[in-house]
Amino acid sequence: MTPLHEQFVAESRELVLQASDDLIALERDGFDTERIDRILRAFHTLKGSAGVVRLPAMSLTLHAAEDVMIAIQNAQLLAGSVVISEMLNSLDQVSQWVDTFESTEALPANAGEDARVIAERLRHHLSSKVESAAMTSAAGEFPEWASRLVQSLGGEASGLETSGSQSLFAILYEPHAGCFYDGDDPLRLLRKIPNLLKLQMAIPGPELALSDLDPFACRLRLEALAKGTRLELSTIFQSVPDQVRIVDVPPEAFPAGTQQSKERDNALVRAVVAEQREVLRVTDRSEIIAGSLGAAARAAAGALRHGLREDLAERVARAGAAAIADRNAAPLDAALGEALEQLTPGPRRNGPADPTSSPAGAKGSDTESPASRSLRVDESRIESLVNLAGELIVLKNSFGHLAKRIEDEKGSRDLIRAARHEYDGIERLAGDMQRAVLQLRMIPFAQVLRPLPRLVRDLSQRLGKKARLVTNGETTESDKTVVDRLFEPLLHLVRNALDHGIESPEERTAAGKDATATLTIEASRAGDRIIVDVIDDGRGIDPAVVRQKAIEKGLLTQETATALSDEKILEVIFSAGFSTAAEASDISGRGVGMDVVRTSIEQIGGRVTFDSHVGKGTRVRLDVPMNIATSRIMVVECAGQAFGIPMDHVVETVRLTPDRIREIKNNEGFVLRDRVVPICSLAELMNLPRAAGDRRESRLVMVADTGNKVAAVEIDAIRDRLDVVLKPMQGVLANAHGYAGTTLLGDGAVLLVVDLKEVLP
Amino acid sequence: MTVRRDNKGSIIIEGDCGAEDAETLLQMLLATPSVPVDWAGCGELHTAVVQVILAAKPKLMGTCGDPWLRPWVPAPARSSPD
């Protein structure tokens, strides 16, 4: 993959996302000039970059999409849901191609054909008024140029009978002007057609002085008739799907052809007239001139009539008669010249049949990307920086240890002070550096929200519900790992809300609610944590239903279920295998959703809570750390050993005087702010011999809150608070129970970090 | 060199011609627009060369030497002065 290709892949993905967002917003909010401009720019840029990496099929699709957007912009087409769906589908196809391109550096073999089908479907929405390429004609309609070509075979129609799988095709090939530079030789492609019946080459547009001809710019329009199979032909033109149009010639077209099509092909008429003029120039011998004059006049007049220029045809016919009478070609030549001038749409224009002359093509210069200035860096490079910064922190910690030793060994006062001073400096710098590096991995929450509007739109349409997605806090930044890991849970939550939470419009109206439900996703920052709320104003979760389901599914016994409070019973939703949906749909309700949500959020050190009110809605709150590259731990001592305790579970540390400790049955506990907190010894939890301390001495506990339980863990001493890079347990310890991981201490010792959630009884 | 002049100044196209020959041919035709072009000995012509011939419409001598192209290009100039 070259850097260019990498950039293309990254940029295309962004543009596809942005265009999808805007399309959905366009459908929701209606006509908005700015938004349409932005979509148009996205399509235009995508098309351009597809051209740069030479993916003609992709350009073809995007070109059609661009035409549709232009029609919407010009208010010739309404951006209804059918059109928007079609546009979104074409973007889906584009992003699939981008994926394929990323892995194989090429598009699938059938891409050209797919692109054509999509382009045709898109163009089908364009009204006939929209002037575009000859390709605009809807599928099934037999275009003018093709019928003309078939007719031109005239008497020599001998080879037309088709047999077996072979059918007759008309091919229109309008090579790009720059195709020679790309190494294309259009005729070489045509040479590959096994059964070529007819080939017409013309240079459309105004006649050009030879001195103005650029020999390296292709201006030819090639029309051909061929017998064969579509597959055969589309394989030949695989590399140029955007420049070639292959049309089936229906049997009824080839004796006389259909003259009904309203499309005029000026270019061809011009070519025919110009050709007659040329005939006059070469046939300058007096004996053949009379016949040539008559033939030329008839051919030119016929073409002009076909082009609906009756006036010019009349004039040419009269000039022809005069020329024959005078045996002089001059009057006819003049009339033909005049006709040519009249037919020419404007000076130096490529003619209406050139697809690149669409309005958007002219805008090329002002399509600078509005994206903010940013630098794309490979994720792995940032990863290695993060690791280095992590190592630096470890080293800093060991330097701190060293500084302490100097102090302990009673070195010179100056030396101690110097070491302390340097240590403070290193600590500050290492901290700054780590923050800066982590900042590199910070991405806005908006990224995870991007696919959701589309999801909400498609899902609510499928479910027959009306829902509006409101998002807040898109700019809240968080570590990329966290944002990435949030995506799947959010997906589940949104699906759940739409499928189970939000009622049908009728139900809502009956309940006195707005028929359109509101689904809100809010991200905010609270200290070093990110809070994401998913709020719907649907029917809420009925504890009675949950209770009954839990019993039915065998998750709870009748007694426990009845004993649990309404608040507690809702927790059951997080159990594996629980689903309130009466029937499992393909959207959600397979009974895995909430379970998955909780598991994946907990994996990144987060918590899931929710509250729900029947009839009013549900709020699910995800509370995750802003970054998970380093964790803050407390190094504690118990039974002569050091352990790390993640700080995110520690609420506070309390020194308890004996009088505060109560014996409750066999356990000890104490009252903390009107709440009884059980005390358990860390040494006991870790199966270490417990030092028989003096019961009259005060005892040190840290109060831990693991989300579902609160307990005081008794420890002997607190040694340190550290920022560490937590390494997961590896090798034989990989499955060890009760540990969150390990980290290296300043003195080189390995510290085990306890997972309180697992060890607390 | 597959596009050249003979000693009478006529332009001769011989053998296969690539895109770059189009420019040579064009320059020759611009210099002497009326000289005939002999393409009886030509091989496969690049589209660019064919385009120059279609645009300049020179007097052509002999039938096109490229048998595939022959049916689709101007017939040999019956009017070419010998």
mmCIF file of C-alpha atoms in Angstrom, chain A residues 334-639:
data_model
loop_
_atom_site.group_PDB
_atom_site.id
_atom_site.type_symbol
_atom_site.label_atom_id
_atom_site.label_comp_id
_atom_site.label_asym_id
_atom_site.label_seq_id
_atom_site.Cartn_x
_atom_site.Cartn_y
_atom_site.Cartn_z
ATOM 1 C CA ALA A 334 -21.467 27.312 -47.493
ATOM 2 C CA ALA A 335 -24.855 26.038 -46.319
ATOM 3 C CA LEU A 336 -23.221 23.094 -44.566
ATOM 4 C CA GLY A 337 -20.713 25.416 -42.922
ATOM 5 C CA GLU A 338 -23.523 27.614 -41.672
ATOM 6 C CA ALA A 339 -25.446 24.618 -40.379
ATOM 7 C CA LEU A 340 -22.372 23.474 -38.500
ATOM 8 C CA GLU A 341 -21.976 26.853 -36.907
ATOM 9 C CA GLN A 342 -25.615 26.906 -35.838
ATOM 10 C CA LEU A 343 -25.311 23.477 -34.310
ATOM 11 C CA THR A 344 -22.298 24.373 -32.278
ATOM 12 C CA PRO A 345 -23.501 25.151 -28.766
ATOM 13 C CA GLY A 346 -20.703 27.512 -27.816
ATOM 14 C CA PRO A 347 -17.118 28.293 -28.519
ATOM 15 C CA ARG A 348 -14.652 25.651 -27.449
ATOM 16 C CA ARG A 349 -17.135 23.538 -25.641
ATOM 17 C CA ASN A 350 -16.927 19.833 -25.532
ATOM 18 C CA GLY A 351 -20.564 19.418 -26.392
ATOM 19 C CA PRO A 352 -23.415 18.312 -24.201
ATOM 20 C CA ALA A 353 -22.497 14.677 -24.452
ATOM 21 C CA ASP A 354 -19.415 15.058 -22.342
ATOM 22 C CA PRO A 355 -20.236 13.806 -18.865
ATOM 23 C CA THR A 356 -17.396 15.761 -17.284
ATOM 24 C CA SER A 357 -18.958 19.054 -18.268
ATOM 25 C CA SER A 358 -21.589 18.843 -15.556
ATOM 26 C CA PRO A 359 -21.819 21.940 -13.365
ATOM 27 C CA ALA A 360 -19.862 20.355 -10.574
ATOM 28 C CA GLY A 361 -16.920 19.845 -12.853
ATOM 29 C CA ALA A 362 -16.556 23.579 -13.116
ATOM 30 C CA LYS A 363 -16.429 23.956 -9.392
ATOM 31 C CA GLY A 364 -13.271 21.958 -9.024
ATOM 32 C CA SER A 365 -11.230 24.879 -7.799
ATOM 33 C CA ASP A 366 -13.372 25.844 -4.853
ATOM 34 C CA THR A 367 -13.690 22.448 -3.305
ATOM 35 C CA GLU A 368 -11.020 22.789 -0.698
ATOM 36 C CA SER A 369 -11.676 20.439 2.129
ATOM 37 C CA PRO A 370 -13.095 22.221 5.138
ATOM 38 C CA ALA A 371 -11.501 19.639 7.435
ATOM 39 C CA SER A 372 -9.481 20.998 10.294
ATOM 40 C CA ARG A 373 -5.757 20.950 9.979
ATOM 41 C CA SER A 374 -4.601 17.626 11.181
ATOM 42 C CA LEU A 375 -1.865 15.165 10.710
ATOM 43 C CA ARG A 376 -2.578 11.548 10.032
ATOM 44 C CA VAL A 377 -0.294 9.276 11.962
ATOM 45 C CA ASP A 378 -0.276 5.540 11.973
ATOM 46 C CA GLU A 379 -1.871 4.289 15.165
ATOM 47 C CA SER A 380 1.016 1.922 15.847
ATOM 48 C CA ARG A 381 3.453 4.832 16.028
ATOM 49 C CA ILE A 382 1.388 6.510 18.667
ATOM 50 C CA GLU A 383 1.114 3.187 20.427
ATOM 51 C CA SER A 384 4.891 2.918 20.642
ATOM 52 C CA LEU A 385 5.098 6.489 21.962
ATOM 53 C CA VAL A 386 2.556 5.629 24.629
ATOM 54 C CA ASN A 387 4.588 2.593 25.593
ATOM 55 C CA LEU A 388 7.770 4.642 25.760
ATOM 56 C CA ALA A 389 6.101 7.226 27.928
ATOM 57 C CA GLY A 390 4.877 4.399 30.135
ATOM 58 C CA GLU A 391 8.401 3.025 30.482
ATOM 59 C CA LEU A 392 9.588 6.501 31.351
ATOM 60 C CA ILE A 393 7.089 6.640 34.156
ATOM 61 C CA VAL A 394 8.385 3.354 35.505
ATOM 62 C CA LEU A 395 11.914 4.681 35.324
ATOM 63 C CA LYS A 396 10.848 7.863 37.047
ATOM 64 C CA ASN A 397 9.388 5.804 39.839
ATOM 65 C CA SER A 398 12.653 3.922 40.226
ATOM 66 C CA PHE A 399 14.523 7.204 40.315
ATOM 67 C CA GLY A 400 12.229 8.260 43.116
ATOM 68 C CA HIS A 401 13.176 5.086 44.917
ATOM 69 C CA LEU A 402 16.847 5.898 44.411
ATOM 70 C CA ALA A 403 16.370 9.390 45.761
ATOM 71 C CA LYS A 404 14.807 7.920 48.857
ATOM 72 C CA ARG A 405 17.727 5.553 49.348
ATOM 73 C CA ILE A 406 20.190 8.411 49.176
ATOM 74 C CA GLU A 407 18.176 10.095 51.838
ATOM 75 C CA ASP A 408 18.077 6.978 54.013
ATOM 76 C CA GLU A 409 21.794 6.362 53.739
ATOM 77 C CA LYS A 410 22.513 9.782 55.108
ATOM 78 C CA GLY A 411 24.394 11.202 52.187
ATOM 79 C CA SER A 412 25.427 14.771 52.143
ATOM 80 C CA ARG A 413 22.608 17.219 52.616
ATOM 81 C CA ASP A 414 23.429 18.929 49.319
ATOM 82 C CA LEU A 415 23.375 15.660 47.464
ATOM 83 C CA ILE A 416 20.017 14.769 48.939
ATOM 84 C CA ARG A 417 18.587 18.119 48.066
ATOM 85 C CA ALA A 418 19.992 17.926 44.528
ATOM 86 C CA ALA A 419 18.621 14.431 44.036
ATOM 87 C CA ARG A 420 15.210 15.532 45.254
ATOM 88 C CA HIS A 421 15.282 18.536 43.031
ATOM 89 C CA GLU A 422 16.197 16.502 39.970
ATOM 90 C CA TYR A 423 13.622 13.928 40.860
ATOM 91 C CA ASP A 424 10.927 16.575 41.020
ATOM 92 C CA GLY A 425 12.035 17.813 37.607
ATOM 93 C CA ILE A 426 11.938 14.389 36.069
ATOM 94 C CA GLU A 427 8.603 13.671 37.648
ATOM 95 C CA ARG A 428 7.137 16.835 36.223
ATOM 96 C CA LEU A 429 8.575 16.284 32.765
ATOM 97 C CA ALA A 430 7.640 12.623 32.609
ATOM 98 C CA GLY A 431 4.141 13.512 33.689
ATOM 99 C CA ASP A 432 3.870 16.248 31.088
ATOM 100 C CA MET A 433 5.216 13.995 28.450
ATOM 101 C CA GLN A 434 2.842 11.227 29.274
ATOM 102 C CA ARG A 435 -0.103 13.572 29.245
ATOM 103 C CA ALA A 436 0.987 14.990 25.900
ATOM 104 C CA VAL A 437 1.420 11.551 24.433
ATOM 105 C CA LEU A 438 -1.922 10.422 25.733
ATOM 106 C CA GLN A 439 -3.398 13.554 24.294
ATOM 107 C CA LEU A 440 -2.352 12.238 20.879
ATOM 108 C CA ARG A 441 -4.679 9.359 21.364
ATOM 109 C CA MET A 442 -7.531 11.554 22.418
ATOM 110 C CA ILE A 443 -10.296 11.600 19.903
ATOM 111 C CA PRO A 444 -13.644 13.287 20.156
ATOM 112 C CA PHE A 445 -16.590 11.226 21.195
ATOM 113 C CA ALA A 446 -18.266 12.304 17.952
ATOM 114 C CA GLN A 447 -16.463 9.479 16.157
ATOM 115 C CA VAL A 448 -18.393 6.837 17.955
ATOM 116 C CA LEU A 449 -21.639 8.698 17.329
ATOM 117 C CA ARG A 450 -21.169 8.962 13.608
ATOM 118 C CA PRO A 451 -22.795 5.744 12.455
ATOM 119 C CA LEU A 452 -25.714 6.155 14.862
ATOM 120 C CA PRO A 453 -27.921 8.609 12.940
ATOM 121 C CA ARG A 454 -27.943 6.159 10.049
ATOM 122 C CA LEU A 455 -28.689 3.270 12.360
ATOM 123 C CA VAL A 456 -31.536 5.134 14.028
ATOM 124 C CA ARG A 457 -32.965 6.143 10.678
ATOM 125 C CA ASP A 458 -32.838 2.667 9.146
ATOM 126 C CA LEU A 459 -33.994 0.872 12.273
ATOM 127 C CA SER A 460 -36.880 3.155 13.052
ATOM 128 C CA GLN A 461 -38.065 2.902 9.457
ATOM 129 C CA ARG A 462 -37.878 -0.860 9.637
ATOM 130 C CA LEU A 463 -39.673 -1.009 12.956
ATOM 131 C CA GLY A 464 -42.312 1.463 11.887
ATOM 132 C CA LYS A 465 -41.382 3.815 14.687
ATOM 133 C CA LYS A 466 -40.594 7.456 14.687
ATOM 134 C CA ALA A 467 -37.471 8.486 16.488
ATOM 135 C CA ARG A 468 -35.224 11.482 16.560
ATOM 136 C CA LEU A 469 -31.635 11.193 17.685
ATOM 137 C CA VAL A 470 -30.220 14.000 19.741
ATOM 138 C CA THR A 471 -26.540 13.961 20.559
ATOM 139 C CA ASN A 472 -24.706 16.178 22.985
ATOM 140 C CA GLY A 473 -21.091 16.437 23.964
ATOM 141 C CA GLU A 474 -19.644 15.261 20.681
ATOM 142 C CA THR A 475 -16.512 17.224 21.401
ATOM 143 C CA THR A 476 -15.844 15.420 24.665
ATOM 144 C CA GLU A 477 -12.492 13.811 24.143
ATOM 145 C CA SER A 478 -11.374 10.476 25.321
ATOM 146 C CA ASP A 479 -8.672 7.946 24.684
ATOM 147 C CA LYS A 480 -9.110 6.203 21.359
ATOM 148 C CA THR A 481 -9.238 2.788 23.003
ATOM 149 C CA VAL A 482 -12.088 3.927 25.197
ATOM 150 C CA VAL A 483 -13.994 5.557 22.365
ATOM 151 C CA ASP A 484 -13.543 2.484 20.192
ATOM 152 C CA ARG A 485 -14.662 0.205 22.960
ATOM 153 C CA LEU A 486 -17.756 2.315 23.532
ATOM 154 C CA PHE A 487 -19.050 1.727 20.069
ATOM 155 C CA GLU A 488 -20.440 -1.755 20.469
ATOM 156 C CA PRO A 489 -22.201 -1.095 23.778
ATOM 157 C CA LEU A 490 -23.748 2.041 22.334
ATOM 158 C CA LEU A 491 -24.921 0.093 19.345
ATOM 159 C CA HIS A 492 -26.662 -2.394 21.618
ATOM 160 C CA LEU A 493 -28.196 0.337 23.718
ATOM 161 C CA VAL A 494 -29.537 2.215 20.718
ATOM 162 C CA ARG A 495 -30.960 -0.975 19.254
ATOM 163 C CA ASN A 496 -32.534 -1.897 22.554
ATOM 164 C CA ALA A 497 -34.033 1.536 22.974
ATOM 165 C CA LEU A 498 -35.550 1.508 19.508
ATOM 166 C CA ASP A 499 -36.718 -2.047 19.628
ATOM 167 C CA HIS A 500 -37.970 -2.325 23.209
ATOM 168 C CA GLY A 501 -38.043 1.085 24.743
ATOM 169 C CA ILE A 502 -39.674 3.235 22.138
ATOM 170 C CA GLU A 503 -43.338 2.595 21.401
ATOM 171 C CA SER A 504 -45.088 2.726 18.058
ATOM 172 C CA PRO A 505 -46.359 6.185 17.045
ATOM 173 C CA GLU A 506 -49.956 5.088 17.768
ATOM 174 C CA GLU A 507 -49.100 3.882 21.256
ATOM 175 C CA ARG A 508 -47.248 7.101 21.931
ATOM 176 C CA THR A 509 -50.078 9.280 20.755
ATOM 177 C CA ALA A 510 -52.508 7.259 22.846
ATOM 178 C CA ALA A 511 -50.283 7.801 25.883
ATOM 179 C CA GLY A 512 -50.309 11.516 25.204
ATOM 180 C CA LYS A 513 -46.709 11.634 24.056
ATOM 181 C CA ASP A 514 -45.208 13.151 20.944
ATOM 182 C CA ALA A 515 -45.466 10.538 18.168
ATOM 183 C CA THR A 516 -41.798 11.009 17.460
ATOM 184 C CA ALA A 517 -39.665 9.615 20.241
ATOM 185 C CA THR A 518 -36.450 11.254 21.320
ATOM 186 C CA LEU A 519 -33.332 9.237 21.831
ATOM 187 C CA THR A 520 -30.620 11.266 23.489
ATOM 188 C CA ILE A 521 -26.982 10.366 23.724
ATOM 189 C CA GLU A 522 -24.935 12.634 25.923
ATOM 190 C CA ALA A 523 -21.266 12.502 26.663
ATOM 191 C CA SER A 524 -19.675 14.557 29.365
ATOM 192 C CA ARG A 525 -16.498 14.636 31.335
ATOM 193 C CA ALA A 526 -16.377 14.210 35.049
ATOM 194 C CA GLY A 527 -12.824 14.453 36.313
ATOM 195 C CA ASP A 528 -10.845 11.770 34.582
ATOM 196 C CA ARG A 529 -13.930 9.840 33.640
ATOM 197 C CA ILE A 530 -16.334 10.014 30.742
ATOM 198 C CA ILE A 531 -20.026 9.711 31.395
ATOM 199 C CA VAL A 532 -22.192 8.614 28.509
ATOM 200 C CA ASP A 533 -25.945 8.667 28.948
ATOM 201 C CA VAL A 534 -28.323 6.945 26.575
ATOM 202 C CA ILE A 535 -31.781 8.274 27.302
ATOM 203 C CA ASP A 536 -35.036 7.358 25.627
ATOM 204 C CA ASP A 537 -38.486 8.664 26.372
ATOM 205 C CA GLY A 538 -40.112 5.321 25.666
ATOM 206 C CA ARG A 539 -42.188 3.012 27.792
ATOM 207 C CA GLY A 540 -39.548 2.342 30.418
ATOM 208 C CA ILE A 541 -38.808 -1.009 31.996
ATOM 209 C CA ASP A 542 -41.582 -2.530 34.034
ATOM 210 C CA PRO A 543 -40.165 -4.279 37.134
ATOM 211 C CA ALA A 544 -43.167 -6.606 37.198
ATOM 212 C CA VAL A 545 -42.419 -7.841 33.687
ATOM 213 C CA VAL A 546 -38.731 -8.246 34.495
ATOM 214 C CA ARG A 547 -39.559 -10.191 37.644
ATOM 215 C CA GLN A 548 -41.824 -12.544 35.779
ATOM 216 C CA LYS A 549 -39.339 -13.034 32.937
ATOM 217 C CA ALA A 550 -36.503 -13.734 35.334
ATOM 218 C CA ILE A 551 -38.539 -16.482 36.944
ATOM 219 C CA GLU A 552 -39.609 -17.887 33.566
ATOM 220 C CA LYS A 553 -36.030 -17.986 32.347
ATOM 221 C CA GLY A 554 -34.940 -19.679 35.532
ATOM 222 C CA LEU A 555 -32.597 -16.839 36.419
ATOM 223 C CA LEU A 556 -34.257 -16.304 39.779
ATOM 224 C CA THR A 557 -36.427 -18.412 41.990
ATOM 225 C CA GLN A 558 -39.908 -17.270 42.800
ATOM 226 C CA GLU A 559 -38.871 -16.343 46.325
ATOM 227 C CA THR A 560 -35.765 -14.358 45.479
ATOM 228 C CA ALA A 561 -37.578 -12.554 42.706
ATOM 229 C CA THR A 562 -40.357 -11.495 45.007
ATOM 230 C CA ALA A 563 -37.944 -10.547 47.743
ATOM 231 C CA LEU A 564 -35.908 -8.214 45.534
ATOM 232 C CA SER A 565 -36.869 -4.570 45.461
ATOM 233 C CA ASP A 566 -38.045 -3.032 42.194
ATOM 234 C CA GLU A 567 -34.738 -1.259 41.926
ATOM 235 C CA LYS A 568 -32.743 -4.438 42.421
ATOM 236 C CA ILE A 569 -34.837 -6.538 40.104
ATOM 237 C CA LEU A 570 -33.905 -4.344 37.159
ATOM 238 C CA GLU A 571 -30.296 -5.449 37.624
ATOM 239 C CA VAL A 572 -31.373 -8.838 36.290
ATOM 240 C CA ILE A 573 -31.461 -7.299 32.834
ATOM 241 C CA PHE A 574 -27.682 -7.495 32.842
ATOM 242 C CA SER A 575 -27.695 -11.247 33.361
ATOM 243 C CA ALA A 576 -26.655 -13.425 30.467
ATOM 244 C CA GLY A 577 -29.652 -14.876 28.687
ATOM 245 C CA PHE A 578 -32.181 -12.301 29.760
ATOM 246 C CA SER A 579 -34.358 -10.637 27.182
ATOM 247 C CA THR A 580 -37.716 -9.000 27.609
ATOM 248 C CA ALA A 581 -38.636 -9.154 23.959
ATOM 249 C CA ALA A 582 -41.488 -11.587 23.433
ATOM 250 C CA GLU A 583 -39.842 -12.796 20.261
ATOM 251 C CA ALA A 584 -36.237 -12.516 19.264
ATOM 252 C CA SER A 585 -36.051 -10.128 16.368
ATOM 253 C CA ASP A 586 -33.077 -9.667 14.103
ATOM 254 C CA ILE A 587 -32.522 -6.257 15.627
ATOM 255 C CA SER A 588 -32.197 -7.108 19.256
ATOM 256 C CA GLY A 589 -33.810 -9.366 21.749
ATOM 257 C CA ARG A 590 -31.528 -12.311 21.545
ATOM 258 C CA GLY A 591 -30.938 -11.892 25.199
ATOM 259 C CA VAL A 592 -27.331 -10.916 24.856
ATOM 260 C CA GLY A 593 -27.518 -7.159 24.567
ATOM 261 C CA MET A 594 -27.296 -5.812 28.082
ATOM 262 C CA ASP A 595 -25.005 -8.607 29.145
ATOM 263 C CA VAL A 596 -22.557 -7.656 26.427
ATOM 264 C CA VAL A 597 -22.876 -3.997 27.313
ATOM 265 C CA ARG A 598 -21.923 -4.589 30.907
ATOM 266 C CA THR A 599 -19.066 -6.949 30.098
ATOM 267 C CA SER A 600 -17.426 -4.719 27.547
ATOM 268 C CA ILE A 601 -17.776 -1.608 29.670
ATOM 269 C CA GLU A 602 -16.313 -3.350 32.682
ATOM 270 C CA GLN A 603 -13.400 -4.557 30.613
ATOM 271 C CA ILE A 604 -12.251 -1.002 30.213
ATOM 272 C CA GLY A 605 -12.756 -0.236 33.863
ATOM 273 C CA GLY A 606 -16.169 1.275 33.478
ATOM 274 C CA ARG A 607 -19.548 0.858 35.097
ATOM 275 C CA VAL A 608 -23.055 0.600 33.755
ATOM 276 C CA THR A 609 -25.995 1.887 35.742
ATOM 277 C CA PHE A 610 -29.475 2.722 34.713
ATOM 278 C CA ASP A 611 -32.757 3.959 35.932
ATOM 279 C CA SER A 612 -36.076 3.546 34.316
ATOM 280 C CA HIS A 613 -39.565 4.824 34.945
ATOM 281 C CA VAL A 614 -42.548 3.029 33.548
ATOM 282 C CA GLY A 615 -44.172 5.155 30.889
ATOM 283 C CA LYS A 616 -41.468 7.775 30.986
ATOM 284 C CA GLY A 617 -38.366 6.163 29.633
ATOM 285 C CA THR A 618 -35.016 4.717 30.493
ATOM 286 C CA ARG A 619 -31.625 6.181 31.077
ATOM 287 C CA VAL A 620 -28.547 3.988 30.801
ATOM 288 C CA ARG A 621 -25.341 5.512 32.076
ATOM 289 C CA LEU A 622 -21.919 4.353 31.029
ATOM 290 C CA ASP A 623 -19.156 5.607 33.254
ATOM 291 C CA VAL A 624 -15.721 4.880 31.795
ATOM 292 C CA PRO A 625 -12.198 6.108 32.466
ATOM 293 C CA MET A 626 -10.920 8.743 30.075
ATOM 294 C CA ASN A 627 -7.858 6.716 29.315
ATOM 295 C CA ILE A 628 -6.877 3.235 30.153
ATOM 296 C CA ALA A 629 -3.230 3.305 29.237
ATOM 297 C CA THR A 630 -2.139 4.061 32.788
ATOM 298 C CA SER A 631 -3.958 3.429 35.983
ATOM 299 C CA ARG A 632 -3.547 5.126 39.287
ATOM 300 C CA ILE A 633 -2.904 2.638 41.985
ATOM 301 C CA MET A 634 -2.302 2.646 45.677
ATOM 302 C CA VAL A 635 0.514 0.501 46.951
ATOM 303 C CA VAL A 636 -0.556 -1.025 50.234
ATOM 304 C CA GLU A 637 1.067 -3.394 52.634
ATOM 305 C CA CYS A 638 -0.431 -6.340 54.397
ATOM 306 C CA ALA A 639 1.207 -9.307 56.075
#
